[in-house]
Short mmCIF file of C-alpha atoms and ligand atoms in Angstrom, two decimals:
data_model
loop_
_atom_site.label_atom_id
_atom_site.label_comp_id
_atom_site.label_asym_id
_atom_site.label_seq_id
_atom_site.Cartn_x
_atom_site.Cartn_y
_atom_site.Cartn_z
CA UNK A 161 32.24 10.37 -93.14
CA UNK A 162 28.75 11.18 -92.33
CA UNK A 163 25.89 9.87 -94.07
CA UNK A 164 22.34 9.95 -93.99
CA UNK A 165 20.25 6.78 -93.89
CA UNK A 166 16.19 7.51 -94.27
CA UNK A 167 15.87 10.02 -91.63
CA UNK A 168 18.81 8.44 -89.33
CA UNK A 169 22.30 10.11 -89.22
CA UNK A 170 25.04 7.98 -88.95
CA UNK A 171 28.23 9.59 -88.01
CA UNK A 172 32.14 8.79 -88.50
CA UNK A 173 33.21 6.39 -86.16
CA UNK A 174 35.07 3.12 -85.27
CA UNK A 175 34.80 0.54 -82.19
CA UNK A 176 37.79 1.48 -80.34
CA UNK A 177 39.68 -0.85 -77.82
CA UNK A 178 38.96 2.23 -75.45
CA UNK A 179 35.36 1.87 -75.91
CA UNK A 180 35.17 -1.89 -75.72
CA UNK A 181 37.09 -1.53 -72.20
CA UNK A 182 34.72 0.92 -71.01
CA UNK A 183 31.73 -1.35 -72.01
CA UNK A 184 33.79 -4.17 -70.05
CA UNK A 185 34.63 -2.13 -67.01
CA UNK A 186 30.57 -0.58 -67.07
CA UNK A 187 29.31 -4.77 -67.85
CA UNK A 188 30.35 -4.92 -64.05
CA UNK A 189 27.10 -2.89 -62.99
CA UNK A 190 24.57 -5.05 -64.97
CA UNK A 191 26.18 -8.54 -63.43
CA UNK A 192 26.22 -6.86 -59.84
CA UNK A 193 22.19 -6.54 -60.15
CA UNK A 194 21.76 -10.04 -61.80
CA UNK A 195 23.62 -11.45 -59.10
CA UNK A 196 22.05 -9.76 -56.12
CA UNK A 197 18.82 -11.31 -58.05
CA UNK A 198 19.88 -15.31 -57.91
CA UNK A 199 21.83 -15.06 -55.15
CA UNK A 200 18.87 -14.90 -52.27
CA UNK A 201 17.44 -18.10 -52.91
CA UNK A 202 20.35 -20.29 -52.54
CA UNK A 203 21.21 -18.70 -49.48
CA UNK A 204 17.92 -18.96 -47.71
CA UNK A 205 17.59 -22.42 -48.72
CA UNK A 206 21.00 -23.13 -46.76
CA UNK A 207 20.92 -24.62 -43.20
CA UNK A 208 23.71 -22.73 -42.07
CA UNK A 209 21.54 -19.71 -43.02
CA UNK A 210 18.77 -20.47 -41.78
CA UNK A 211 19.84 -22.01 -38.44
CA UNK A 212 21.94 -18.67 -37.82
CA UNK A 213 19.16 -16.31 -38.79
CA UNK A 214 15.86 -17.88 -39.21
CA UNK A 215 15.83 -20.99 -36.59
CA UNK A 216 11.53 -21.06 -36.74
CA UNK A 217 11.87 -21.52 -40.73
CA UNK A 218 14.66 -24.28 -40.54
CA UNK A 219 12.74 -26.11 -37.42
CA UNK A 220 9.86 -25.87 -39.95
CA UNK A 221 11.41 -27.24 -43.02
CA UNK A 222 12.58 -30.31 -41.32
CA UNK A 223 9.40 -31.39 -39.83
CA UNK A 224 8.15 -33.85 -41.66
CA UNK A 225 4.43 -32.96 -41.17
CA UNK A 226 4.74 -29.20 -42.38
CA UNK A 227 2.95 -28.01 -45.20
CA UNK A 228 4.95 -28.20 -47.89
CA UNK A 229 3.80 -24.79 -49.45
CA UNK A 230 4.30 -23.04 -46.21
CA UNK A 231 7.60 -24.18 -44.46
CA UNK A 232 9.39 -20.98 -45.68
CA UNK A 233 6.68 -18.63 -45.21
CA UNK A 234 8.02 -15.80 -43.34
CA UNK A 235 8.40 -11.93 -43.72
CA UNK A 236 11.70 -11.48 -42.23
CA UNK A 237 13.03 -13.97 -44.63
CA UNK A 238 11.56 -12.54 -47.42
CA UNK A 239 12.44 -8.77 -45.97
CA UNK A 240 15.96 -10.72 -46.45
CA UNK A 241 15.24 -10.75 -50.50
CA UNK A 242 12.84 -7.71 -50.75
CA UNK A 243 14.60 -5.02 -48.80
CA UNK A 244 16.91 -4.62 -51.37
CA UNK A 245 14.54 -3.44 -54.09
CA UNK A 246 12.78 -1.19 -51.25
CA UNK A 247 16.49 0.51 -51.08
CA UNK A 248 16.65 0.52 -55.02
CA UNK A 249 13.34 2.27 -55.16
CA UNK A 250 13.82 4.88 -52.86
CA UNK A 251 17.38 5.74 -54.19
CA UNK A 252 16.79 6.02 -57.58
CA UNK A 253 15.07 8.95 -57.52
CA UNK A 254 18.57 10.67 -55.57
CA UNK A 255 20.42 8.56 -58.27
CA UNK A 256 18.90 10.55 -61.25
CA UNK A 257 19.62 13.94 -59.60
CA UNK A 258 23.12 13.04 -58.77
CA UNK A 259 23.94 11.46 -62.38
CA UNK A 260 22.52 14.61 -63.95
CA UNK A 261 24.27 17.11 -61.48
CA UNK A 262 27.36 15.24 -61.15
CA UNK A 263 27.72 13.08 -64.20
CA UNK A 264 27.68 9.11 -64.72
CA UNK A 265 30.96 8.35 -63.38
CA UNK A 266 30.77 9.66 -59.69
CA UNK A 267 27.23 8.05 -59.54
CA UNK A 268 29.02 4.76 -61.06
CA UNK A 269 31.71 5.17 -58.80
CA UNK A 270 29.14 5.56 -55.63
CA UNK A 271 27.42 2.48 -56.80
CA UNK A 272 30.27 0.54 -56.73
CA UNK A 273 30.81 1.78 -53.17
CA UNK A 274 27.45 0.99 -51.79
CA UNK A 275 27.84 -2.81 -53.42
CA UNK A 276 31.26 -3.25 -51.58
CA UNK A 277 30.02 -1.99 -48.02
CA UNK A 278 26.46 -4.34 -48.96
CA UNK A 279 28.82 -7.36 -49.53
CA UNK A 280 31.17 -6.89 -46.71
CA UNK A 281 28.22 -6.30 -44.02
CA UNK A 282 26.13 -9.11 -45.40
CA UNK A 283 28.68 -11.47 -45.52
CA UNK A 284 30.19 -10.60 -42.04
CA UNK A 285 26.54 -10.55 -40.77
CA UNK A 286 26.46 -11.98 -37.16
CA UNK A 287 22.77 -10.58 -36.60
CA UNK A 288 20.03 -9.92 -38.47
CA UNK A 289 19.92 -6.02 -38.73
CA UNK A 290 23.36 -6.92 -40.18
CA UNK A 291 22.21 -8.74 -42.91
CA UNK A 292 19.48 -6.13 -43.69
CA UNK A 293 21.51 -2.79 -43.45
CA UNK A 294 23.64 -4.81 -45.96
CA UNK A 295 21.11 -5.96 -48.61
CA UNK A 296 19.81 -1.96 -48.17
CA UNK A 297 23.10 -1.13 -49.17
CA UNK A 298 23.42 -3.47 -52.29
CA UNK A 299 19.94 -1.97 -53.03
CA UNK A 300 21.58 1.87 -52.73
CA UNK A 301 23.94 0.15 -55.34
CA UNK A 302 21.67 -1.23 -57.72
CA UNK A 303 19.26 2.28 -57.27
CA UNK A 304 22.42 4.33 -58.30
CA UNK A 305 24.06 1.64 -60.90
CA UNK A 306 20.91 0.95 -62.89
CA UNK A 307 20.33 4.47 -63.15
CA UNK A 308 23.67 5.29 -64.54
CA UNK A 309 25.02 2.44 -66.25
CA UNK A 310 22.59 1.56 -68.87
CA UNK A 311 22.74 5.66 -69.68
CA UNK A 312 26.52 5.49 -70.24
CA UNK A 313 26.46 2.27 -71.90
CA UNK A 314 24.53 3.90 -74.53
CA UNK A 315 25.98 7.41 -74.74
CA UNK A 316 29.10 6.24 -75.69
CA UNK A 317 28.44 3.75 -77.94
CA UNK A 318 28.14 4.72 -81.71
CA UNK A 319 24.61 5.69 -82.31
CA UNK A 320 23.82 2.13 -84.48
CA UNK A 321 24.58 0.05 -81.61
CA UNK A 322 22.44 1.20 -79.54
CA UNK A 323 19.49 -1.17 -79.50
CA UNK A 324 21.69 -3.98 -79.04
CA UNK A 325 23.71 -2.38 -76.05
CA UNK A 326 20.21 -1.77 -74.26
CA UNK A 327 19.69 -5.73 -74.51
CA UNK A 328 23.09 -5.96 -73.50
CA UNK A 329 22.43 -4.72 -70.33
CA UNK A 330 19.52 -7.67 -70.08
CA UNK A 331 21.97 -10.46 -70.61
CA UNK A 332 24.63 -9.01 -68.33
CA UNK A 333 21.58 -9.23 -65.72
CA UNK A 334 21.16 -13.30 -66.80
CA UNK A 335 24.88 -14.02 -66.92
CA UNK A 336 25.23 -12.54 -63.01
CA UNK A 337 22.07 -14.55 -61.82
CA UNK A 338 23.74 -17.63 -63.73
CA UNK A 339 26.85 -16.57 -61.99
CA UNK A 340 25.14 -16.55 -58.69
CA UNK A 341 23.51 -19.92 -59.12
CA UNK A 342 26.56 -21.39 -59.62
CA UNK A 343 28.04 -20.23 -57.18
CA UNK A 344 25.30 -21.24 -54.38
CA UNK A 345 25.84 -24.59 -55.73
CA UNK A 346 29.25 -24.98 -54.71
CA UNK A 347 29.44 -22.81 -51.18
CA UNK A 348 26.08 -25.19 -50.18
CA UNK A 349 29.15 -27.80 -49.71
CA UNK A 350 30.82 -25.49 -47.57
CA UNK A 351 28.96 -25.81 -44.28
CA UNK A 352 27.88 -23.91 -41.66
CA UNK A 353 29.51 -20.66 -43.61
CA UNK A 354 28.97 -21.33 -47.27
CA UNK A 355 26.14 -18.62 -47.16
CA UNK A 356 28.74 -15.66 -46.40
CA UNK A 357 31.49 -17.23 -49.23
CA UNK A 358 27.98 -16.03 -51.54
CA UNK A 359 27.13 -12.85 -49.95
CA UNK A 360 31.17 -12.05 -49.85
CA UNK A 361 31.85 -12.89 -53.47
CA UNK A 362 29.56 -10.36 -54.84
CA UNK A 363 32.91 -8.02 -53.55
CA UNK A 364 34.59 -9.17 -56.76
CA UNK A 365 32.13 -7.54 -59.64
CA UNK A 366 31.78 -4.68 -56.91
CA UNK A 367 35.75 -4.00 -56.83
CA UNK A 368 35.74 -4.79 -60.92
CA UNK A 369 33.24 -1.35 -60.88
CA UNK A 370 34.61 0.32 -58.65
CA UNK A 371 38.35 0.37 -60.48
CA UNK A 372 36.31 0.18 -63.68
CA UNK A 373 34.44 3.71 -62.17
CA UNK A 374 37.78 5.41 -61.68
CA UNK A 375 39.48 4.49 -65.30
CA UNK A 376 36.06 5.25 -67.67
CA UNK A 377 35.86 8.80 -68.48
CA UNK A 378 32.83 10.91 -68.07
CA UNK A 379 30.42 10.64 -71.22
CA UNK A 380 30.41 13.34 -73.46
CA UNK A 381 26.78 13.95 -73.09
CA UNK A 382 27.10 14.46 -69.42
CA UNK A 383 29.91 17.20 -70.10
CA UNK A 384 28.18 19.16 -72.28
CA UNK A 385 24.60 19.31 -70.39
CA UNK A 386 27.48 20.40 -67.38
CA UNK A 387 28.58 22.87 -69.72
CA UNK A 388 32.39 21.51 -70.28
CA UNK A 389 32.24 21.39 -74.12
CA UNK A 390 35.93 21.24 -75.00
CA UNK A 391 36.33 18.33 -72.98
CA UNK A 392 32.96 17.04 -73.84
CA UNK A 393 34.69 17.31 -77.74
CA UNK A 394 37.95 15.67 -76.70
CA UNK A 395 36.33 12.83 -75.24
CA UNK A 396 34.19 12.02 -77.71
CA UNK A 397 37.24 12.43 -80.33
CA UNK A 398 38.56 9.86 -77.42
CA UNK A 399 36.21 7.21 -77.85
CA UNK A 400 35.29 7.50 -81.24
CA UNK A 401 38.93 7.09 -82.61
CA UNK A 402 38.38 9.37 -85.31
CA UNK A 403 39.08 13.51 -85.77
CA UNK A 404 36.04 15.01 -87.37
CA UNK A 405 32.90 14.20 -84.34
CA UNK A 406 31.83 17.72 -85.26
CA UNK A 407 28.31 16.41 -86.62
CA UNK A 408 28.09 14.43 -83.56
CA UNK A 409 29.11 16.48 -81.06
CA UNK A 410 26.46 19.16 -82.78
CA UNK A 411 23.76 16.62 -82.47
CA UNK A 412 25.02 16.31 -78.75
CA UNK A 413 25.02 20.17 -78.40
CA UNK A 414 21.52 20.65 -79.91
CA UNK A 415 19.91 17.38 -77.51
CA UNK A 416 21.81 19.47 -74.48
CA UNK A 417 19.90 22.19 -75.58
CA UNK A 418 16.68 21.06 -75.70
CA UNK A 419 16.75 19.20 -72.68
CA UNK A 420 17.95 21.88 -70.59
CA UNK A 421 14.98 24.12 -71.94
CA UNK A 422 12.71 21.53 -70.26
CA UNK A 423 12.57 23.56 -66.94
CA UNK A 424 10.27 21.00 -65.81
CA UNK A 425 10.05 17.35 -67.28
CA UNK A 426 7.92 15.79 -64.59
CA UNK A 427 5.13 18.72 -65.30
CA UNK A 428 5.54 17.90 -69.03
CA UNK A 429 5.40 14.53 -68.30
CA UNK A 430 1.63 15.11 -66.70
CA UNK A 431 0.41 16.54 -70.15
CA UNK A 432 -2.31 14.36 -71.95
CA UNK A 433 0.01 14.27 -75.08
CA UNK A 434 3.00 12.38 -72.86
CA UNK A 435 0.69 9.84 -71.44
CA UNK A 436 0.37 7.12 -74.14
CA UNK A 437 4.47 6.41 -73.37
CA UNK A 438 4.09 6.78 -70.02
CA UNK A 439 1.15 4.39 -69.24
CA UNK A 440 2.86 1.69 -71.50
CA UNK A 441 5.99 2.33 -69.80
CA UNK A 442 4.73 1.72 -66.27
CA UNK A 443 2.38 -0.87 -67.22
CA UNK A 444 4.96 -2.96 -69.05
CA UNK A 445 7.26 -3.30 -65.98
CA UNK A 446 4.14 -3.93 -63.54
CA UNK A 447 3.13 -6.73 -66.14
CA UNK A 448 6.80 -7.80 -66.68
CA UNK A 449 7.09 -8.26 -62.87
CA UNK A 450 3.20 -10.04 -62.47
CA UNK A 451 4.53 -12.43 -65.27
CA UNK A 452 6.01 -14.28 -61.63
CA UNK A 453 9.63 -14.19 -63.35
CA UNK A 454 10.96 -13.12 -59.76
CA UNK A 455 8.98 -16.04 -58.17
CA UNK A 456 11.37 -17.95 -60.21
CA UNK A 457 14.44 -16.07 -59.99
CA UNK A 458 14.29 -15.26 -56.47
CA UNK A 459 13.25 -18.49 -55.04
CA UNK A 460 13.47 -21.60 -58.04
CA UNK A 461 15.91 -23.81 -55.14
CA UNK A 462 13.04 -22.70 -52.53
CA UNK A 463 10.13 -24.39 -55.15
CA UNK A 464 12.28 -26.68 -56.08
CA UNK A 465 12.77 -27.96 -52.79
CA UNK A 466 8.91 -27.48 -52.37
CA UNK A 467 7.95 -30.03 -55.06
CA UNK A 468 10.63 -32.62 -53.35
CA UNK A 469 14.03 -32.19 -54.53
CA UNK A 470 16.98 -32.33 -52.15
CA UNK A 471 18.82 -29.00 -51.70
CA UNK A 472 21.63 -30.11 -53.88
CA UNK A 473 19.38 -31.07 -56.80
CA UNK A 474 17.04 -28.13 -56.43
CA UNK A 475 20.38 -25.68 -56.37
CA UNK A 476 21.07 -28.03 -59.84
CA UNK A 477 17.87 -27.33 -61.38
CA UNK A 478 18.38 -22.97 -60.84
CA UNK A 479 21.72 -23.83 -62.90
CA UNK A 480 19.77 -25.01 -65.46
CA UNK A 481 16.96 -22.39 -65.61
CA UNK A 482 19.64 -19.63 -65.23
CA UNK A 483 21.41 -21.31 -68.52
CA UNK A 484 17.80 -21.13 -70.13
CA UNK A 485 17.51 -17.66 -69.05
CA UNK A 486 20.98 -16.38 -70.55
CA UNK A 487 21.03 -18.29 -74.26
CA UNK A 488 17.21 -16.88 -74.69
CA UNK A 489 18.21 -13.41 -73.84
CA UNK A 490 20.63 -14.02 -76.74
CA UNK A 491 17.80 -14.98 -79.08
CA UNK A 492 16.18 -11.72 -78.54
CA UNK A 493 19.04 -9.89 -79.77
CA UNK A 494 18.93 -11.62 -82.75
CA UNK A 495 15.03 -11.41 -83.23
CA UNK A 496 13.90 -7.89 -81.50
CA UNK A 497 14.59 -6.03 -85.06
CA UNK A 498 13.32 -8.51 -87.39
CA UNK A 499 10.54 -10.16 -85.96
CA UNK A 500 9.37 -6.89 -83.81
CA UNK A 501 8.11 -6.57 -80.27
CA UNK A 502 4.64 -7.29 -80.13
CA UNK A 503 4.70 -10.61 -81.80
CA UNK A 504 7.83 -11.43 -79.23
CA UNK A 505 5.34 -10.27 -76.39
CA UNK A 506 2.41 -12.18 -77.40
CA UNK A 507 4.04 -15.18 -78.45
CA UNK A 508 5.51 -15.49 -75.24
CA UNK A 509 2.26 -14.81 -73.68
CA UNK A 510 0.90 -17.90 -75.08
CA UNK A 511 4.13 -20.36 -74.15
CA UNK A 512 3.88 -18.33 -70.24
CA UNK A 513 0.27 -19.27 -70.01
CA UNK A 514 0.64 -23.00 -71.05
CA UNK A 515 3.84 -23.63 -68.98
CA UNK A 516 1.88 -21.84 -65.83
CA UNK A 517 -1.24 -23.86 -66.02
CA UNK A 518 0.58 -27.00 -66.62
CA UNK A 519 2.87 -26.38 -63.21
CA UNK A 520 -0.33 -25.20 -61.17
CA UNK A 521 -1.75 -28.10 -62.63
CA UNK A 522 0.57 -30.62 -61.85
CA UNK A 523 0.92 -29.64 -58.02
CA UNK A 524 -3.04 -29.32 -57.86
CA UNK A 525 -3.35 -32.92 -58.93
CA UNK A 526 -0.47 -34.15 -57.13
CA UNK A 527 1.12 -32.46 -54.67
CA UNK A 528 -0.39 -32.33 -51.02
CA UNK A 529 0.77 -31.09 -47.72
CA UNK A 530 3.22 -33.13 -46.76
CA UNK A 531 3.93 -35.71 -49.47
CA UNK A 532 6.60 -35.07 -52.32
CA UNK A 533 5.94 -35.53 -56.19
CA UNK A 534 7.49 -38.55 -57.64
CA UNK A 535 10.75 -37.93 -59.04
CA UNK A 536 9.30 -37.89 -63.12
CA UNK A 537 6.89 -35.66 -62.23
CA UNK A 538 9.35 -33.32 -60.48
CA UNK A 539 11.77 -33.27 -63.75
CA UNK A 540 8.77 -32.27 -65.61
CA UNK A 541 7.82 -29.09 -63.47
CA UNK A 542 11.85 -28.39 -63.98
CA UNK A 543 11.35 -28.76 -67.43
CA UNK A 544 7.82 -26.30 -67.71
CA UNK A 545 9.77 -24.18 -65.22
CA UNK A 546 12.83 -23.61 -68.58
CA UNK A 547 9.91 -23.49 -71.12
CA UNK A 548 8.12 -20.37 -68.95
CA UNK A 549 11.74 -18.70 -68.61
CA UNK A 550 12.41 -19.43 -71.99
CA UNK A 551 9.75 -17.00 -73.63
CA UNK A 552 9.97 -14.64 -70.78
CA UNK A 553 13.74 -14.38 -71.65
CA UNK A 554 13.15 -13.34 -75.29
CA UNK A 555 10.13 -11.21 -74.42
CA UNK A 556 9.01 -9.71 -71.24
CA UNK A 557 12.89 -9.47 -70.02
CA UNK A 558 14.59 -7.54 -72.77
CA UNK A 559 11.40 -5.77 -74.07
CA UNK A 560 10.12 -4.27 -70.73
CA UNK A 561 13.18 -2.18 -70.70
CA UNK A 562 13.80 -1.55 -74.07
CA UNK A 563 10.38 -0.24 -75.19
CA UNK A 564 10.16 2.22 -72.58
CA UNK A 565 13.85 3.39 -73.29
CA UNK A 566 12.10 4.19 -77.18
CA UNK A 567 8.89 5.85 -77.04
CA UNK A 568 9.51 9.11 -74.69
CA UNK A 569 10.38 12.05 -76.82
CA UNK A 570 13.67 14.10 -75.69
CA UNK A 571 12.29 16.13 -73.31
CA UNK A 572 10.34 13.65 -71.03
CA UNK A 573 13.04 11.13 -71.72
CA UNK A 574 14.97 10.45 -68.26
CA UNK A 575 12.37 11.50 -66.20
CA UNK A 576 9.34 9.23 -67.87
CA UNK A 577 12.61 6.36 -67.50
CA UNK A 578 12.57 7.15 -64.12
CA UNK A 579 9.28 6.44 -63.48
CA UNK A 580 9.62 2.94 -65.44
CA UNK A 581 12.75 2.11 -63.46
CA UNK A 582 10.63 2.98 -60.12
CA UNK A 583 7.58 1.18 -61.02
CA UNK A 584 9.83 -1.84 -61.69
CA UNK A 585 11.63 -2.33 -58.33
CA UNK A 586 8.36 -1.32 -56.61
CA UNK A 587 6.72 -4.35 -57.82
CA UNK A 588 9.80 -6.55 -57.86
CA UNK A 589 9.44 -5.60 -54.15
CA UNK A 590 6.10 -6.74 -54.01
CA UNK A 591 6.33 -9.94 -55.55
CA UNK A 592 9.75 -10.87 -53.30
CA UNK A 593 8.06 -9.83 -49.98
CA UNK A 594 4.78 -11.55 -50.69
CA UNK A 595 5.94 -14.51 -52.96
CA UNK A 596 6.34 -17.52 -50.29
CA UNK A 597 3.13 -15.64 -48.17
CA UNK A 598 1.05 -16.20 -51.29
CA UNK A 599 2.40 -19.88 -52.21
CA UNK A 600 1.19 -20.88 -48.27
CA UNK A 601 -2.22 -19.43 -48.89
CA UNK A 602 -3.20 -19.90 -52.38
CA UNK A 603 -1.06 -23.53 -52.66
CA UNK A 604 -0.88 -24.51 -56.59
CA UNK A 605 -3.38 -21.80 -56.93
CA UNK A 606 -0.51 -19.18 -57.44
CA UNK A 607 0.66 -20.31 -60.37
CA UNK A 608 -3.15 -19.91 -62.07
CA UNK A 609 -2.84 -16.46 -60.02
CA UNK A 610 -0.21 -15.50 -62.53
CA UNK A 611 -1.50 -17.01 -65.67
CA UNK A 612 -4.43 -15.10 -65.11
CA UNK A 613 -2.28 -11.98 -65.31
CA UNK A 614 -0.65 -13.16 -68.58
CA UNK A 615 -4.22 -13.18 -70.29
CA UNK A 616 -4.66 -9.42 -69.20
CA UNK A 617 -1.20 -8.55 -70.59
CA UNK A 618 -1.75 -10.34 -73.61
CA UNK A 619 -4.77 -8.44 -74.29
CA UNK A 620 -3.15 -5.30 -73.75
CA UNK A 621 -0.33 -6.13 -76.06
CA UNK A 622 -2.71 -7.01 -78.74
CA UNK A 623 -4.89 -3.50 -78.52
CA UNK A 624 -2.56 -1.07 -76.59
CA UNK A 625 0.67 -1.82 -77.40
CA UNK A 626 1.76 0.16 -81.45
CA UNK A 627 4.70 -1.62 -82.83
CA UNK A 628 7.95 0.26 -82.38
CA UNK A 629 10.15 -1.78 -84.88
CA UNK A 630 12.39 0.15 -87.03
CA UNK A 631 10.80 3.41 -85.86
CA UNK A 632 13.49 6.16 -85.45
CA UNK A 633 12.78 8.04 -81.90
CA UNK A 634 11.96 11.36 -82.73
CA UNK A 635 9.53 9.70 -85.50
CA UNK A 636 7.71 8.21 -82.51
CA UNK A 637 4.97 10.62 -82.63
CA UNK A 638 4.23 11.10 -86.28
CA UNK A 639 4.61 7.34 -86.99
CA UNK A 640 3.25 5.44 -84.26
CA UNK A 641 1.19 7.45 -81.51
CA UNK A 642 -0.50 9.67 -84.10
CA UNK A 643 -1.75 6.52 -86.11
CA UNK A 644 -3.09 4.40 -83.36
CA UNK A 645 -6.59 4.30 -83.16
CA UNK A 646 -6.61 4.40 -79.57
CA UNK A 647 -3.38 6.50 -78.21
CA UNK A 648 -3.83 9.27 -81.12
CA UNK A 649 -6.86 10.74 -79.43
CA UNK A 650 -4.26 11.71 -76.90
CA UNK A 651 -1.50 13.31 -79.51
CA UNK A 652 -3.88 15.90 -81.49
CA UNK A 653 -1.93 18.82 -81.08
CA UNK A 654 -4.67 20.81 -79.19
CA UNK A 655 -5.61 17.97 -76.78
CA UNK A 656 -3.26 19.18 -74.25
CA UNK A 657 -5.47 22.90 -75.05
CA UNK A 658 -8.69 21.09 -75.05
CA UNK A 659 -7.88 19.31 -71.41
CA UNK A 660 -6.33 22.55 -69.92
CA UNK A 661 -9.99 24.46 -71.21
CA UNK A 662 -11.67 21.47 -69.56
CA UNK A 663 -10.48 21.99 -66.53
CA UNK A 664 -10.85 25.87 -66.83
CA UNK A 665 -14.63 25.92 -67.54
CA UNK A 666 -15.14 23.06 -64.48
C1 BGC B 747 13.59 -7.87 -64.76
C2 BGC B 747 14.11 -8.88 -63.31
C3 BGC B 747 14.33 -10.00 -63.71
C4 BGC B 747 15.08 -10.46 -64.65
C5 BGC B 747 15.55 -11.94 -64.88
C6 BGC B 747 14.66 -8.39 -65.76
O1 BGC B 747 14.29 -7.82 -66.54
O2 BGC B 747 13.55 -6.75 -64.12
O3 BGC B 747 13.03 -8.97 -62.41
O4 BGC B 747 14.84 -10.71 -62.63
O5 BGC B 747 14.66 -9.72 -66.00
O6 BGC B 747 16.29 -12.15 -66.42
#
């Protein structure tokens, strides 16, 4: 039966075994991304890896006199982590083309091949160029995977589960990071080639994704988009497990027709009235990275070594932060539609500000160039990192992705979201490539630097981010943008015409 609740239509559907199987198979895409995020920090701290590729860093690490904050400051070492995100950024544009032109399934298949190639190359690397080439291939995998997997997951989900499925992708990323931390803990004991195991084990989720991409169907939306209507209807029946899919199928057809009529989505995105969601989509991603989260996700083991833990204890601490990350993402799934987006983001700003300044304060007062923190204080730093990560995990982590996915109108949704994804990759690259050098130059000040950004983020949310909780996507313009004291100026029906006239007159 098709029912209507308020403005949103509920279609007849069941959660079929087939849909669950598809989710599980595609989930390997999220795990793979998380694994790549989490694995590099532990690997860059392993002696066997440093001796082979970065002997200078290894020598510095051994010297007792070496400056705590600068031991790991090496452009190439940072490039090992960051090259992946640069490749992901570059490949996200061809990936979005492949995804529209050939469908989600071949895009996911390509991602898995890149992942397999990348894990083989980096695990078997004998020279640094092989290592970087491997990371670039993994980056292509992330670019292709992150374009197609979230889209695939939400397109096959029954409408009422789409929001939750969106956060599920973030949950998978955090689980991937945690698995990577656990793997690093185990392989660090396999000297001198444990790092090869860490990098090579990425082949397991990659194989899962590869097999999955052969089994999953193409999504009905993508089939209709590419003029395979009958096949689209059949697939929809199969994944919904019911005979009457006509109302939902009609809606997919209408949506595809509207999207098809928009010949130039990127030009549309430049219209004045598209600015509010575009600005918010990009700014949230930039801010998400300037919370400093990836300084922790990529380099936690190194950070914990810096404050004085031995290799083992620092990897263990990374596992603890990884666990906190997973559990607090679960909190977000529960809270996002109850508490609302703004409150979660603002609360997290306060919590992140307090924990970052406290970490900065402890290091400033007690961690000089060549000493280490007393044990108790080092553990306080671990606890503060957990406090910080927990608030990120229930707010800026998932919401940085959720808000851009729900605020664009259909005509500009994929183009707008592609901008958000590439801004994320660009700034993830910036942080990965610069954090260790920034720590060397700014020392404890690096934590105050991130805390400063958090204040700016809080002010932005307070004045410029409207609440989108409980608003259907097609009501955004009327109920959200046109009601906001600042953004409404961009929204008048004639805002674009006025802008055109001003340009013509000048
Ligand atoms: C961010 C990643 C980050 C992860 C941590 C994601 O939302 O985009 O950069 O590493 O959260 O859980």
